[in-house]
Short mmCIF file of C-alpha atoms and ligand atoms in Angstrom, two decimals:
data_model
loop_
_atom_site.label_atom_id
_atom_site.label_comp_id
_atom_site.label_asym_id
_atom_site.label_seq_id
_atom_site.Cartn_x
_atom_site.Cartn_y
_atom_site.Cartn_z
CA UNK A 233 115.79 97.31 126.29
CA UNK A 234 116.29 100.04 123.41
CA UNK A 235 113.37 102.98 122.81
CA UNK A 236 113.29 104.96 119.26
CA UNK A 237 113.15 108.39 120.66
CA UNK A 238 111.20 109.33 117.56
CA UNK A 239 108.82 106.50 117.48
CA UNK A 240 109.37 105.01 120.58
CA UNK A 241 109.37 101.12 118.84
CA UNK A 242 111.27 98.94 121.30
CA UNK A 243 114.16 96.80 120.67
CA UNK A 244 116.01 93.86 122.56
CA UNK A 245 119.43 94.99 121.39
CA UNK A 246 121.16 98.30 120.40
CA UNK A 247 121.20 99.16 116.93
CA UNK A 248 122.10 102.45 114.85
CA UNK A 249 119.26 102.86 113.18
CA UNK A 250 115.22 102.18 114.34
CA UNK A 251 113.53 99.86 112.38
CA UNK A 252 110.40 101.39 112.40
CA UNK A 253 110.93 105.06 111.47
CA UNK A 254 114.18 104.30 109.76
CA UNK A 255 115.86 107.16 112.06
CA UNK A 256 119.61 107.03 112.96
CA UNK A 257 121.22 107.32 116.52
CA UNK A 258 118.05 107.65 118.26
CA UNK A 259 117.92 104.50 120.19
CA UNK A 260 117.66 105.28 123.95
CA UNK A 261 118.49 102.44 126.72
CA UNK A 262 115.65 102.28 128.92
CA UNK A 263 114.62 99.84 132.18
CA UNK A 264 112.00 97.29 130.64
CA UNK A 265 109.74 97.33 132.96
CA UNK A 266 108.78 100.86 132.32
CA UNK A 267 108.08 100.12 128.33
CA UNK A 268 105.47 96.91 129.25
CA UNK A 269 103.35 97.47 125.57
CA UNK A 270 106.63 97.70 123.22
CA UNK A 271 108.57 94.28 125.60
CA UNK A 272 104.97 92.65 124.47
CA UNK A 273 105.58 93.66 120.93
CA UNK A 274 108.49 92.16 120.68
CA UNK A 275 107.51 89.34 122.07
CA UNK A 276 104.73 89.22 119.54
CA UNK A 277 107.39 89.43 116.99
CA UNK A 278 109.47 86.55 118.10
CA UNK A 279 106.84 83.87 118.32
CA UNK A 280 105.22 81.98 115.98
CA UNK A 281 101.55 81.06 117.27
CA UNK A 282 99.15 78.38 116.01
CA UNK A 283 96.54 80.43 113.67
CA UNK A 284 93.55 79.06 116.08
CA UNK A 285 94.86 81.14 119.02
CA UNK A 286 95.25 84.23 117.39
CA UNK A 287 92.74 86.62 117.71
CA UNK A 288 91.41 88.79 115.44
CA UNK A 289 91.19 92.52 115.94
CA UNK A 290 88.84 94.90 114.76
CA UNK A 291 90.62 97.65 112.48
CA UNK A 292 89.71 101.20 114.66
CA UNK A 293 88.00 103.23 112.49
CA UNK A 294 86.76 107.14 112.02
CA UNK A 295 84.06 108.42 109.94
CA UNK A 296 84.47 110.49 107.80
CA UNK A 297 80.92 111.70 107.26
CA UNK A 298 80.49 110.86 103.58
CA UNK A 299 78.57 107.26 102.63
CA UNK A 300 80.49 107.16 99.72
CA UNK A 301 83.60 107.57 100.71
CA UNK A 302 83.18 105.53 104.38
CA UNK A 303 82.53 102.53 101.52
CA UNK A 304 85.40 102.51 99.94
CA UNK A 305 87.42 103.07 103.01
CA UNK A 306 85.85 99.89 104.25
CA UNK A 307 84.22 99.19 107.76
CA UNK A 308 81.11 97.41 109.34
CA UNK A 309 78.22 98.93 110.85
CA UNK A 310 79.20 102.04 112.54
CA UNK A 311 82.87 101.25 112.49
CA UNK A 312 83.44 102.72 109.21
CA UNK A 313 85.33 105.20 107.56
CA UNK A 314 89.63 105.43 107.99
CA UNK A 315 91.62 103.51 110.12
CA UNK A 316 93.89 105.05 112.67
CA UNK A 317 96.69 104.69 112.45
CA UNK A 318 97.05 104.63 108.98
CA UNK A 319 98.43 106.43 105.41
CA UNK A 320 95.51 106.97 102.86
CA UNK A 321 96.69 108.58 100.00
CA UNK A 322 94.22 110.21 97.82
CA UNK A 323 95.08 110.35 93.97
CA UNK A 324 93.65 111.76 90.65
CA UNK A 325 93.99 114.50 88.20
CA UNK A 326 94.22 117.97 88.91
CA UNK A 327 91.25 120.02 89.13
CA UNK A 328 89.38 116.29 89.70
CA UNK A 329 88.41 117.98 93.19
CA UNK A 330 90.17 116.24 95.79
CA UNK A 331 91.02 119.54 98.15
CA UNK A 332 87.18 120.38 98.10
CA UNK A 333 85.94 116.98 99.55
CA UNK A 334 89.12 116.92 101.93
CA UNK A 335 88.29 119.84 103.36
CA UNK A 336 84.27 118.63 103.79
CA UNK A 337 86.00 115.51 105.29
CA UNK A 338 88.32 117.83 107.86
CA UNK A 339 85.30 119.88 108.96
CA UNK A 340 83.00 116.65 109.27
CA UNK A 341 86.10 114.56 111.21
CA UNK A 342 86.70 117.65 113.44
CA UNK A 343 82.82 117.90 113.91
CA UNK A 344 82.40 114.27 114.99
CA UNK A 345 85.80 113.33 116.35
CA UNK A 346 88.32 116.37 117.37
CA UNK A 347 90.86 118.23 116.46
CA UNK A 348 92.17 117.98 112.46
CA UNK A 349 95.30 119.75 110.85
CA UNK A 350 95.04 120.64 107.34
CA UNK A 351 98.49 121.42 105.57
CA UNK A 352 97.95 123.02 102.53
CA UNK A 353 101.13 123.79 100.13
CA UNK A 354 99.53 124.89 97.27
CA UNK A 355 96.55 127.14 98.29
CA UNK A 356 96.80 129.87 100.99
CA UNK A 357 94.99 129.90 104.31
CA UNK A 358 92.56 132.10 102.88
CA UNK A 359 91.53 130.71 99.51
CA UNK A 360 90.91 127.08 101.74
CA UNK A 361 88.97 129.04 104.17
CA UNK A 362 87.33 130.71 101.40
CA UNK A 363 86.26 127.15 99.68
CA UNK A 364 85.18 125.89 103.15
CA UNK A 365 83.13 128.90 103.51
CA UNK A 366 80.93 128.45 100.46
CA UNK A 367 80.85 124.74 101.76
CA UNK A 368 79.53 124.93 105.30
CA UNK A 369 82.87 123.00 105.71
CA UNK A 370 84.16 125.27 109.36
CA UNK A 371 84.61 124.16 112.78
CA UNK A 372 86.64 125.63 115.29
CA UNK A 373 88.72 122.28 115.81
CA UNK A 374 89.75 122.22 111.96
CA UNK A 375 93.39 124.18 112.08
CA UNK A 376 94.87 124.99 108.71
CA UNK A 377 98.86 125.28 108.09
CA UNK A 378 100.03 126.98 104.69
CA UNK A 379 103.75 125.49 104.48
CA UNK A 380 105.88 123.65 102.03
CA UNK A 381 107.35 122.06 105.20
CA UNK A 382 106.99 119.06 106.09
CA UNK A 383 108.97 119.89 109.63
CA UNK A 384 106.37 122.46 110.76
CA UNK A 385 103.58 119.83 111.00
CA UNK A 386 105.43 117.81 113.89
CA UNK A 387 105.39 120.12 116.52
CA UNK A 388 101.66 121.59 115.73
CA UNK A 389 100.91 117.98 116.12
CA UNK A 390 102.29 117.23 119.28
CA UNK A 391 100.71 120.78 120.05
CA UNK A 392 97.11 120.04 118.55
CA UNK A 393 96.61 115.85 119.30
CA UNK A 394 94.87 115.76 115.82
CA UNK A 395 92.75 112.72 114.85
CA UNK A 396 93.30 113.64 111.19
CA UNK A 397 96.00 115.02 109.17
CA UNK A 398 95.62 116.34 105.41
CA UNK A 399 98.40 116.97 103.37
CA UNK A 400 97.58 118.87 100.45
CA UNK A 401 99.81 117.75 98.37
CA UNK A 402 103.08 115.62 98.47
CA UNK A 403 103.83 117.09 95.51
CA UNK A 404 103.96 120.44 97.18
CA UNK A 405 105.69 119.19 100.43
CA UNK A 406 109.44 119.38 101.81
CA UNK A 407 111.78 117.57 104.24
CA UNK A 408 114.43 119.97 104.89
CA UNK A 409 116.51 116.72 106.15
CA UNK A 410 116.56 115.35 102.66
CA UNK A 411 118.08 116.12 99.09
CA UNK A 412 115.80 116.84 95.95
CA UNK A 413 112.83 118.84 94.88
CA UNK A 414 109.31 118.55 96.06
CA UNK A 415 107.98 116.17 94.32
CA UNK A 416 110.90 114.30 93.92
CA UNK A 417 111.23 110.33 94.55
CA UNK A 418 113.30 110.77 97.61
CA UNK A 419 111.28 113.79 99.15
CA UNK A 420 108.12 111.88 98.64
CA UNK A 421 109.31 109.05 100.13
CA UNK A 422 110.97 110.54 103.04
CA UNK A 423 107.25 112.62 103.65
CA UNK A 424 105.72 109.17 103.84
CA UNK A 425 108.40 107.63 106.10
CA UNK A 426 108.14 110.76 108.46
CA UNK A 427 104.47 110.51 108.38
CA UNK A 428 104.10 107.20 109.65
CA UNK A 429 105.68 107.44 113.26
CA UNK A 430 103.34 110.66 113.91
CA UNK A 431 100.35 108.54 112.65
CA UNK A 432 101.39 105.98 115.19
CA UNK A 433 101.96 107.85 118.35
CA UNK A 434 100.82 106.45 121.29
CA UNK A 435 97.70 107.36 122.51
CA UNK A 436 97.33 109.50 119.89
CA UNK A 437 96.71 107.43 117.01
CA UNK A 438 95.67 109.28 113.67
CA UNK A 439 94.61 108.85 110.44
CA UNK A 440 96.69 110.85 107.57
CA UNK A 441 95.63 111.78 103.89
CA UNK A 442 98.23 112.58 101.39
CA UNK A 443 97.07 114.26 98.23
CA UNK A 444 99.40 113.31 94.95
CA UNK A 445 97.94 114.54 91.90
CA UNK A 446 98.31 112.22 88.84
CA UNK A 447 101.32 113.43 86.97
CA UNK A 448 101.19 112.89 82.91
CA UNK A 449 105.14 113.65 82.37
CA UNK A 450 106.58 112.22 85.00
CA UNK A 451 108.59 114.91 86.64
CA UNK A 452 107.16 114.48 90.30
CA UNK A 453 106.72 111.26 91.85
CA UNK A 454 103.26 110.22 91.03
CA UNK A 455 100.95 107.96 92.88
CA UNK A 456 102.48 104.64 91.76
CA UNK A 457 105.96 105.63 93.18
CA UNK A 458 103.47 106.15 96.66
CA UNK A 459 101.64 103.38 96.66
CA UNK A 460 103.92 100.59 98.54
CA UNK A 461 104.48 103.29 101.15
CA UNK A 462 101.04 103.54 102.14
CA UNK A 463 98.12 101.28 103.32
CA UNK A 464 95.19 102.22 100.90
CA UNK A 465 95.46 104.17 97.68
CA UNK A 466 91.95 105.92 96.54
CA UNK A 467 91.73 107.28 92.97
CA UNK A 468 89.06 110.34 92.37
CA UNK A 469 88.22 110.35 88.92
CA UNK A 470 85.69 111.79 86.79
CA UNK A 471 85.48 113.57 83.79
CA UNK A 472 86.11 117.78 83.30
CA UNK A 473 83.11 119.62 83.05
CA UNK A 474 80.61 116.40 83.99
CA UNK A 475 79.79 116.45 87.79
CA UNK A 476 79.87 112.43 88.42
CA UNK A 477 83.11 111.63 90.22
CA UNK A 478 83.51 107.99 91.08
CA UNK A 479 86.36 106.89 94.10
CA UNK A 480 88.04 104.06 93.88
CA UNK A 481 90.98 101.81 95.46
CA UNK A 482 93.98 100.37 93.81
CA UNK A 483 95.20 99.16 96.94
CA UNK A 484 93.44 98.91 100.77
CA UNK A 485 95.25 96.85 103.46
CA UNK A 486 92.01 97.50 104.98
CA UNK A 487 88.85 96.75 102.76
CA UNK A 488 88.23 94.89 99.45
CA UNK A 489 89.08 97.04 96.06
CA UNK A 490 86.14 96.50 94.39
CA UNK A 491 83.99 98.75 96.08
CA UNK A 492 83.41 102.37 95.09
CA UNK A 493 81.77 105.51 95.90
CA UNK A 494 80.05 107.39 93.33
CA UNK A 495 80.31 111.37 94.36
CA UNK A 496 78.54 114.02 92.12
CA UNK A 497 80.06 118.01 92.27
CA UNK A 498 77.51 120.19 93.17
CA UNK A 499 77.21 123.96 94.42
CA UNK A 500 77.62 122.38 97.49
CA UNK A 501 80.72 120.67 97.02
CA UNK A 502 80.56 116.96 96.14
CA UNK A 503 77.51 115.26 97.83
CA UNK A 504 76.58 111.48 98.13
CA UNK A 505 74.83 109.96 95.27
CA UNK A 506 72.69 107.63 97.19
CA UNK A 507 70.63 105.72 94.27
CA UNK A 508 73.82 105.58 91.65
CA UNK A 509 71.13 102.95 89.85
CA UNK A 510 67.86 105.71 89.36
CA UNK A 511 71.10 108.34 88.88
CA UNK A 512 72.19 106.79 86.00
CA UNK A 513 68.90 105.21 84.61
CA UNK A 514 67.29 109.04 84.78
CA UNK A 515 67.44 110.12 81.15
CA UNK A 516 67.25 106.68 79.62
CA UNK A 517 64.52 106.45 76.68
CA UNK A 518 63.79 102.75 76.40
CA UNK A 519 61.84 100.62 73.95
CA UNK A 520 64.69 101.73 71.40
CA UNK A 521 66.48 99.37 69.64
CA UNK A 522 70.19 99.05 71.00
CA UNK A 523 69.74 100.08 74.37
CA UNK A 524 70.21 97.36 77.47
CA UNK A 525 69.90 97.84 81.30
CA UNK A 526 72.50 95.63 83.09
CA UNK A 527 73.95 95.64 86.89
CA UNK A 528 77.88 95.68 87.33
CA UNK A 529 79.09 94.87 90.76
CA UNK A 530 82.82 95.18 90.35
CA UNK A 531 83.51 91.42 92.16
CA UNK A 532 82.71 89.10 94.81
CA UNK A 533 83.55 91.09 96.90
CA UNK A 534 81.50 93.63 96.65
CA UNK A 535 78.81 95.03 98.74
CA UNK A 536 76.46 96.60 96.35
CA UNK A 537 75.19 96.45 92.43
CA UNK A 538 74.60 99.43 90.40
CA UNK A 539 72.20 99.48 87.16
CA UNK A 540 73.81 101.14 83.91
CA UNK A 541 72.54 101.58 80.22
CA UNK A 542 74.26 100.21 77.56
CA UNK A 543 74.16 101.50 73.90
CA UNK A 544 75.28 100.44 70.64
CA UNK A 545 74.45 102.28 67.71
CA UNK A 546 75.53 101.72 64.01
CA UNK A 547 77.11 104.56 61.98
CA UNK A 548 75.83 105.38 58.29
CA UNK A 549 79.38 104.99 56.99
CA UNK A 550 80.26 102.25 55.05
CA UNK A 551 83.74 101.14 57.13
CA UNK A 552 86.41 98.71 55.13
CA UNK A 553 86.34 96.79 57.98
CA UNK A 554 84.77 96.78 61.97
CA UNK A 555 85.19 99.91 63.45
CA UNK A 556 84.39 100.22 67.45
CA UNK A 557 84.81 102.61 69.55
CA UNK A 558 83.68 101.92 72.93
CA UNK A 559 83.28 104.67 76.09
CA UNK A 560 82.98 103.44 79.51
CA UNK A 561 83.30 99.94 77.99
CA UNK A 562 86.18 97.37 77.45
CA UNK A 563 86.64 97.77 73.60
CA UNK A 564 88.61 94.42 73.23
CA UNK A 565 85.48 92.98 74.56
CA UNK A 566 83.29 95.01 71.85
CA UNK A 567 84.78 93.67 69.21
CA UNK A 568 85.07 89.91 70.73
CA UNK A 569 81.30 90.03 71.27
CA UNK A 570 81.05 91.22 67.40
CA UNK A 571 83.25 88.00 66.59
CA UNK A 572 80.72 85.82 68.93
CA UNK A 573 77.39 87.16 67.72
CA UNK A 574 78.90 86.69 64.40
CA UNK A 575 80.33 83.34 64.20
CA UNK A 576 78.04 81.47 66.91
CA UNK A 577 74.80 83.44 67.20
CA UNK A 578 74.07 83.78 63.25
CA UNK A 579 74.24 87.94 63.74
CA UNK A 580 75.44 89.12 60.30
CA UNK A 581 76.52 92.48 58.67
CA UNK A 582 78.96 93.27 61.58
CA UNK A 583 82.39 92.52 59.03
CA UNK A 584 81.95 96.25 58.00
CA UNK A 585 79.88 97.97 61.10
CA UNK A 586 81.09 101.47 62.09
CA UNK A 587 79.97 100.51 65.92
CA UNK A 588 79.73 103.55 68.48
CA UNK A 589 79.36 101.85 72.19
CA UNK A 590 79.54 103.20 75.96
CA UNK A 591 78.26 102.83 79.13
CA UNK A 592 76.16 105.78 79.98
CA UNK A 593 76.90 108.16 82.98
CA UNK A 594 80.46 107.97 83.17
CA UNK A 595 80.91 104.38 85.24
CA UNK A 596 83.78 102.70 83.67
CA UNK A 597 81.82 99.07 82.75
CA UNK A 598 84.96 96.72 82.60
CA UNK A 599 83.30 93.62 84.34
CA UNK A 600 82.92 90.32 82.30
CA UNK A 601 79.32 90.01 83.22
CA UNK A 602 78.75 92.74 81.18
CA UNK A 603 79.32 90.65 78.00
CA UNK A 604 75.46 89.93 77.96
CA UNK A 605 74.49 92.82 78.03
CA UNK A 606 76.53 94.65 75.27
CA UNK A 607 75.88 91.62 72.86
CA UNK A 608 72.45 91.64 73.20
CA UNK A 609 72.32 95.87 72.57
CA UNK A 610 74.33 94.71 68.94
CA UNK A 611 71.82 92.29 68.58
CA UNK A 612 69.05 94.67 68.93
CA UNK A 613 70.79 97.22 66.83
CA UNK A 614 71.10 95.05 64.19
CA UNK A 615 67.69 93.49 63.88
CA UNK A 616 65.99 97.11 65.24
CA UNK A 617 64.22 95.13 67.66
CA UNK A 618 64.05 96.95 71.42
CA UNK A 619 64.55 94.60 74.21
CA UNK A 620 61.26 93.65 75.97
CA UNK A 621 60.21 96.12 78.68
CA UNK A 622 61.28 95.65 82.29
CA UNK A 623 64.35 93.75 81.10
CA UNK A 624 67.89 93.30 82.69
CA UNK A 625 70.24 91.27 82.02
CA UNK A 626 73.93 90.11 83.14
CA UNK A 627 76.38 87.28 82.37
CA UNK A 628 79.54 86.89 80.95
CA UNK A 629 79.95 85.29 76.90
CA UNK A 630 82.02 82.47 76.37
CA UNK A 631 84.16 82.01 72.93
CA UNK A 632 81.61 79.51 72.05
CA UNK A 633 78.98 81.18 72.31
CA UNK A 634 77.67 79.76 75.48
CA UNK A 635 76.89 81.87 78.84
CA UNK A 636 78.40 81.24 81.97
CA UNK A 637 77.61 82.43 85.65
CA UNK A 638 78.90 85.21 87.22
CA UNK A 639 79.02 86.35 91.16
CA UNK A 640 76.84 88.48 92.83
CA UNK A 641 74.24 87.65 90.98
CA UNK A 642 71.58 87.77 93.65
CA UNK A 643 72.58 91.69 94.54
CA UNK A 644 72.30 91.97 90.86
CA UNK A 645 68.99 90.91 90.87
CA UNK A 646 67.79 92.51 94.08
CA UNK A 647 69.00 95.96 92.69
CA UNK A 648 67.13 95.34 89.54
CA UNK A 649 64.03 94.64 91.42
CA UNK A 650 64.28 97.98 93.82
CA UNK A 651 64.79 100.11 90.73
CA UNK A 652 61.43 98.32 89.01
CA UNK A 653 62.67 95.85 86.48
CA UNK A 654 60.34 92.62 86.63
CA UNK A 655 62.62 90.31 84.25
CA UNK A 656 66.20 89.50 84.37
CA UNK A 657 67.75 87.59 81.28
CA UNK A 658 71.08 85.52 82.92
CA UNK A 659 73.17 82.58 82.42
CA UNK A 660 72.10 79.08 83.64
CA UNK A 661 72.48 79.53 87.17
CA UNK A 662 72.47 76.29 89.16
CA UNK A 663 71.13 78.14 92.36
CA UNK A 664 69.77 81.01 92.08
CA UNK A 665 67.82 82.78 95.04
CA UNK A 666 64.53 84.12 93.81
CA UNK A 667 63.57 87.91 94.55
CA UNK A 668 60.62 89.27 94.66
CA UNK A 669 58.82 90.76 91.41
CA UNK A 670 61.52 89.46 89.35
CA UNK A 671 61.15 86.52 86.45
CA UNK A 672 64.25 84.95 85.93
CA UNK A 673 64.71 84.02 82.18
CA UNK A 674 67.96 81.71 81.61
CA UNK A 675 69.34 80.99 78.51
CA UNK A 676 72.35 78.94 77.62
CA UNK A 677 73.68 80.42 74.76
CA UNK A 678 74.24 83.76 73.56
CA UNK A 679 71.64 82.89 70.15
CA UNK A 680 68.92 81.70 72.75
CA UNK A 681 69.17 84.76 74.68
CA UNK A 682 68.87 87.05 71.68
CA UNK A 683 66.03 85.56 70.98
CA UNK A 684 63.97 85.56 74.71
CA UNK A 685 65.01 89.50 74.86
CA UNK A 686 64.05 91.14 71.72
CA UNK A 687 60.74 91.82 71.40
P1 LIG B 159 89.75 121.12 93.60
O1 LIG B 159 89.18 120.51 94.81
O2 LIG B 159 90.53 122.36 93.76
O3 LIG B 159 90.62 120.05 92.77
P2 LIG B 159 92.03 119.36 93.09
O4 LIG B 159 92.35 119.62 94.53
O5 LIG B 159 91.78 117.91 92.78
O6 LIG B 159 93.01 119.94 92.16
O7 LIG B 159 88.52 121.31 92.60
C1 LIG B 159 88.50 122.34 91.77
C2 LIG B 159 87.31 122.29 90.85
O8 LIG B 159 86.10 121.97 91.48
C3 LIG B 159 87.14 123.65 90.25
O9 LIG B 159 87.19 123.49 88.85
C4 LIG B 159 85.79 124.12 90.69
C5 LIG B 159 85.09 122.89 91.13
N1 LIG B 159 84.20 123.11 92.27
C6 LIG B 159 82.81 122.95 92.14
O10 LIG B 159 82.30 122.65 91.06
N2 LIG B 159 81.99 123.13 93.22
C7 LIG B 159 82.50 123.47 94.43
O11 LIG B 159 81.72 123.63 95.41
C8 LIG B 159 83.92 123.64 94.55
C9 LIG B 159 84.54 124.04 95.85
C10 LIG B 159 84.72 123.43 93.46
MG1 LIG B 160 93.89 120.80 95.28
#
């Protein structure tokens, strides 16, 4: 039997390099009976079982003390939050805010759970400490390290037993062992592949967040380059200067990608936006024409429904031909709609339309059963009728004009109800579990549902 002094991944025969942590000359001899979990292992690894004897286990997860962020990480019940071990990277553009709720998430996980190490290589000790300050972020079991080396976090590790490690930010972070800049392809890689054995010590299992900041030119290894060498890749995004940040996956080995967390930047740092529905419905003015309520849910998948405005609105210009311009919206699906209201719903005058479009609040809309919604808001522009009062509605729009079903409606609908809307215009729906206080209005094409909506 063969032990990775490194890793400490067990082997049946001797070979020069580990396959786990990929290290060289660093497989030890050892008597088997002393290394009983790894000779299991292997054993594991050698069999092929019948898929109604293997059990299923329960991914091990730590909070980390923000609802919106424990969502998108995944987990049931009070198992939620990151799985240890594991590699989470945590993307977006610079500025976006990703230190500030890392270190909120370090002061809550050393609050709740023990000991954290936060590496930063871009900020000094003192301007994170600062930030954490003004936060309320501080507890004496959250350690900082200001180093561009990578090397320097083993040993504090072994030192410290940390639950969580933060690195702040690959881009800033250096393996002596290997060539290139920070930044570069190989250094990033070789931070993830020396990250991962750490993570995976035994009985000290951690979770680790990597920071890589979106890159527009290139020259450092972005998050893409990252994202096969780690198990869930979040995305912080938001617009400069609006506070609404919204966290999303790409990629989770351990949760669905559909989910997301909606974050707003306060004094405070970011907080939880509990109601994202009555957050983004706030400042709506309805009973104009051009303006429809709809839910998006993201996909089957998904665990909850939000409510967002859509408007359309018509510019004065006379355009030489359709004009769209759509923000938080799919614009190929703006100007399909146009085509359908136009060809199989009798809506006329949109050949020339200067159309302005968007989803408001900053929620990227991209979801086909959106396609209800934005066609009826044309609709409504175009007569200058308002939709009725109390009205949501959902569904996606077929070439043909004809509506077909999407999932989730029943969240969709229970959403609507808790934020007070009383009648939901949607597809045909076969089955379709009533909710309380809502009237469910089907229509089967796109010219019926005009129609029932406008007032
Ligand atoms: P930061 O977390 O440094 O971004 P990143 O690590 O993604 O580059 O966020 C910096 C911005 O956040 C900065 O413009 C100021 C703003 N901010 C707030 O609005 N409120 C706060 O409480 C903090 C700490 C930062
Ligand atoms: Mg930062």
């Amino acid at each position: 039997m063969y032990v990775c002094k490194h890793c400490e991944t067990s082997s049946l025969e001797y070979k020069g390099q580990c396959g786990n942590c990929k290290k060289w000359n660093c497989l030890q001899e050892r008597d088997p009976s002393t290394v009983i979990v790894q000779t299991k292992e292997v054993e594991n690894e050698s069999r092929a079982e019948p898929i109604t004897e293997i059990d299923v286990t329960v991914d091990k997860r730590r909070s980390t003390g923000m609802v919106e962020v424990n969502r998108v990480l995944g987990g049931e019940g009070d198992n939620v939050g990151i799985v240890y071990p594991s590699l989470v990277l945590m993307a977006g553009d610079p500025g976006i805010g990703k230190s500030t709720v890392l270190v909120q998430i370090a002061a809550n996980v050393a609050r709740l759970y023990g000991p954290v190490i936060y590496i930063t290589g871009e900020e000094s000790k003192s301007a994170v400490t600062a930030r954490a300050t003004r936060l309320g972020a501080k507890h004496e079991r959250l350690h900082l390290m200001s180093t561009g080396h990578l090397e320097h976090l083993e040993a504090e590790v072994r030192r410290l037993n940390p639950v969580l490690s933060i690195v702040d930010s690959t881009q800033t972070m250096h393996r002596m062992d290997m060539p290139g800049e920070a930044g570069s392809i190989t250094q990033v890689k070789g931070i993830t592949s020396f990250l991962r054995p750490l993570a995976k010590r035994k009985d000290n299992e951690m979770g680790v967040i990597l920071v890589g900041h979106v890159t527009k030119d290139g020259s450092a290894a972005g998050p893409k380059t990252l994202e096969h060498l780690v198990d869930a890749t979040l995305y912080f995004e938001g617009e400069m200067g609006r506070p609404l940040r919204v966290l999303r996956s790409a990629k989770n080995r351990f949760n669905n990608t559909t989910d997301i967390g909606v974050l707003e930047m306060s004094q405070v740092g970011l907080v939880d936006i509990a109601s994202p529905s009555a957050h983004f419905l706030a400042q709506r003015r309805s009973g104009e024409p051009g303006t429809v309520v709809t839910a998006v849910c993201g996909g089957a998948a998904n665990r909850r429904a939000i409510l967002v405005e859509i408007q359309v609105l018509f510019g004065t210009a006379e355009a030489p031909r359709l004009q769209v311009s759509a923000s938080g919206l799919d614009q190929a699906r703006v100007i399909q709609m146009c085509a359908v209201l136009g060809r199989k719903a009798g809506v006329q005058g949109l050949d020339k339309a200067q159309i302005f479009s968007g989803a408001v609040g900053g929620l990227d809309v991209d979801e086909r059963a959106a396609d209800l919604a934005i066609a009826v808001a044309i609709a409504s522009q175009v007569r200058q009728a308002p939709v009725q009062a109390g009205l949501i509605v959902f569904g996606e729009v077929g070439l043909m004009g004809e509506l077909r079903d999407t999932p989730q409606a029943h969240l969709r609908l229970k959403e609507a109800a808790a934020q007070g809307f009383t009648k939901a215009l949607v597809p045909p729906f076969k089955a379709l579990e009533p909710v309380d206080g809502i009237e469910i209005m089907r229509a089967e094409t796109l010219a019926e549902a005009i129609d029932m909506a406008l007032d």
